CSV table of C-alpha atoms in Angstrom, one decimal:
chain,number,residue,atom,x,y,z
A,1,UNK,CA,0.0,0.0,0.0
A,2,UNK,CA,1.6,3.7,-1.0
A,3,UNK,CA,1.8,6.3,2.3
A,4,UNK,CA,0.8,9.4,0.9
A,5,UNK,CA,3.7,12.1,1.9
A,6,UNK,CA,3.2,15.9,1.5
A,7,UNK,CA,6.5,17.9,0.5
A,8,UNK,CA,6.7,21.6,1.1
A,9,UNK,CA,9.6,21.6,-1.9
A,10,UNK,CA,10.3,19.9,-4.6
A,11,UNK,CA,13.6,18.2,-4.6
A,12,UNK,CA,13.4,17.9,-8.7
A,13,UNK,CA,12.0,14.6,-10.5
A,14,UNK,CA,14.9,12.1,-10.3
A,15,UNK,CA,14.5,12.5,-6.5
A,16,UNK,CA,10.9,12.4,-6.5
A,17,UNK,CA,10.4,9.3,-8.7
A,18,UNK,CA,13.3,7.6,-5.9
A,19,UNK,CA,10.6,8.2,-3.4
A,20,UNK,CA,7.6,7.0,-5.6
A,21,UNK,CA,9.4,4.2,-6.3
A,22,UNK,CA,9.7,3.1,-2.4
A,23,UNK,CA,6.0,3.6,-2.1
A,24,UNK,CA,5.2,6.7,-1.6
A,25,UNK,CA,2.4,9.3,-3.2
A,26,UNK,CA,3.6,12.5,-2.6
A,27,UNK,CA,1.9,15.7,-2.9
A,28,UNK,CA,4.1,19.0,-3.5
A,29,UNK,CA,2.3,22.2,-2.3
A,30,UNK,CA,4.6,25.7,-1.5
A,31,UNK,CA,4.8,26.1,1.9
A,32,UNK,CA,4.3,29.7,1.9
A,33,UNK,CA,0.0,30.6,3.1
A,34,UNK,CA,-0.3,26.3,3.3
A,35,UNK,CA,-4.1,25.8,4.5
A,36,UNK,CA,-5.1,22.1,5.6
A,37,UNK,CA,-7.6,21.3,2.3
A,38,UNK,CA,-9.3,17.4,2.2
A,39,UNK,CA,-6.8,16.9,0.3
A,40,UNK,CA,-4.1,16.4,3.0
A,41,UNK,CA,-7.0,14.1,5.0
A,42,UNK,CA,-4.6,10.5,4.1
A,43,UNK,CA,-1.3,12.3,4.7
A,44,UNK,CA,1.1,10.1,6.8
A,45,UNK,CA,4.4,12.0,6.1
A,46,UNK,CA,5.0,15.8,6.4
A,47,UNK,CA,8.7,16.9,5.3
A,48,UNK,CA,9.1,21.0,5.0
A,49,UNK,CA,10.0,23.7,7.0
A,50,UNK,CA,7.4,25.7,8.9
A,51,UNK,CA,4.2,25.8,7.4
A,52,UNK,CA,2.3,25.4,11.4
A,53,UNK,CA,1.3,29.1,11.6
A,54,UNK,CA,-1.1,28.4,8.7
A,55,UNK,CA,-1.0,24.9,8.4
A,56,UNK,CA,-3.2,23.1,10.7
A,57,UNK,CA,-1.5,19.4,11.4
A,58,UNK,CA,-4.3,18.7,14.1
A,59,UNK,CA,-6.5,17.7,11.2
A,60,UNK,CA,-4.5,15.3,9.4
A,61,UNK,CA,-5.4,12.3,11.4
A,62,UNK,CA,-3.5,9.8,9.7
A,63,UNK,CA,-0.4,12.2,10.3
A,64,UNK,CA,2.7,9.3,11.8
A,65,UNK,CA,5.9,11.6,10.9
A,66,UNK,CA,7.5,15.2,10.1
A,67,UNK,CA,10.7,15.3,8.6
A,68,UNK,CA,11.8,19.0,9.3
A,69,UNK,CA,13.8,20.7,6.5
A,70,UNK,CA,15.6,23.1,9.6
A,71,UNK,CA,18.1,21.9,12.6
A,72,UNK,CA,16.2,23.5,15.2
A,73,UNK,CA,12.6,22.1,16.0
A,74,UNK,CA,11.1,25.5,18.0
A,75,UNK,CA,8.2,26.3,15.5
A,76,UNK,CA,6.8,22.6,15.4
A,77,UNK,CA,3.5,22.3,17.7
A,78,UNK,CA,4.7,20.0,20.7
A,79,UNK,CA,1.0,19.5,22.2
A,80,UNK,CA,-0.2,18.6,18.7
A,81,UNK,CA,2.8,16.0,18.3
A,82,UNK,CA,2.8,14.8,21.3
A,83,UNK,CA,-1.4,14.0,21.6
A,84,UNK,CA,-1.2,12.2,18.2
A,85,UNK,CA,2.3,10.3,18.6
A,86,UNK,CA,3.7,12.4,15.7
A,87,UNK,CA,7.6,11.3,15.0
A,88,UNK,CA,9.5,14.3,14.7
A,89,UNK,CA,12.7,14.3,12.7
A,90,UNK,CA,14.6,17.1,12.1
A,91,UNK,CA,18.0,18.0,9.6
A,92,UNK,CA,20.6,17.5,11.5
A,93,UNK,CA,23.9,18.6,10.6
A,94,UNK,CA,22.0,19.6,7.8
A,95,UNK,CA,24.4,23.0,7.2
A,96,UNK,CA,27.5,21.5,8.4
A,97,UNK,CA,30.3,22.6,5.9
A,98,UNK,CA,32.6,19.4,5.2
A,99,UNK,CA,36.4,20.7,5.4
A,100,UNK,CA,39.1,19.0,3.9
């Protein structure tokens, strides 16, 4: 069965068709004014940035996991999370410059 996963950006189509290809139907709406639509109702897998001050993530009940796209975690809704059992990854080491 394919998880349906809802991308905040869009990490081109070789990447994409990777994902597809393990399962998942992804979705790619801009993060930017991102409004909960029926749309979003099967989501299982968030991975963006910080769309909570618009996006509302206590209506996707079949949400089980945010990949954030940032190091820090602050602007994720802990009560939300933590009443649904929401897995919350985050980036990282994600800006760590590899020296030589």
């Amino acid at each position: 069965m394919r998880k349906l996963a809802l991308f905040s950006y869009n990490y081109g189509d070789e990447k994409m068709k990777q994902l597809e290809e393990l399962s998942y139907e992804i979705i790619i709406k801009k993060e930017r004014g991102l409004r909960y639509t029926e749309e979003f109702e099967n989501v299982e897998v968030l991975v963006t940035y910080d769309p909570f001050n618009t996006l509302d993530i206590s209506k996707m009940k079949n949400l089980k996991w945010i990949q954030l796209l940032s190091i820090g975690f602050d602007q994720v809704p802990k009560d939300i999370v933590k009443n649904n059992n929401i897995k919350v990854t985050n980036n990282k080491n994600g800006y760590i410059l590899l020296c030589s």
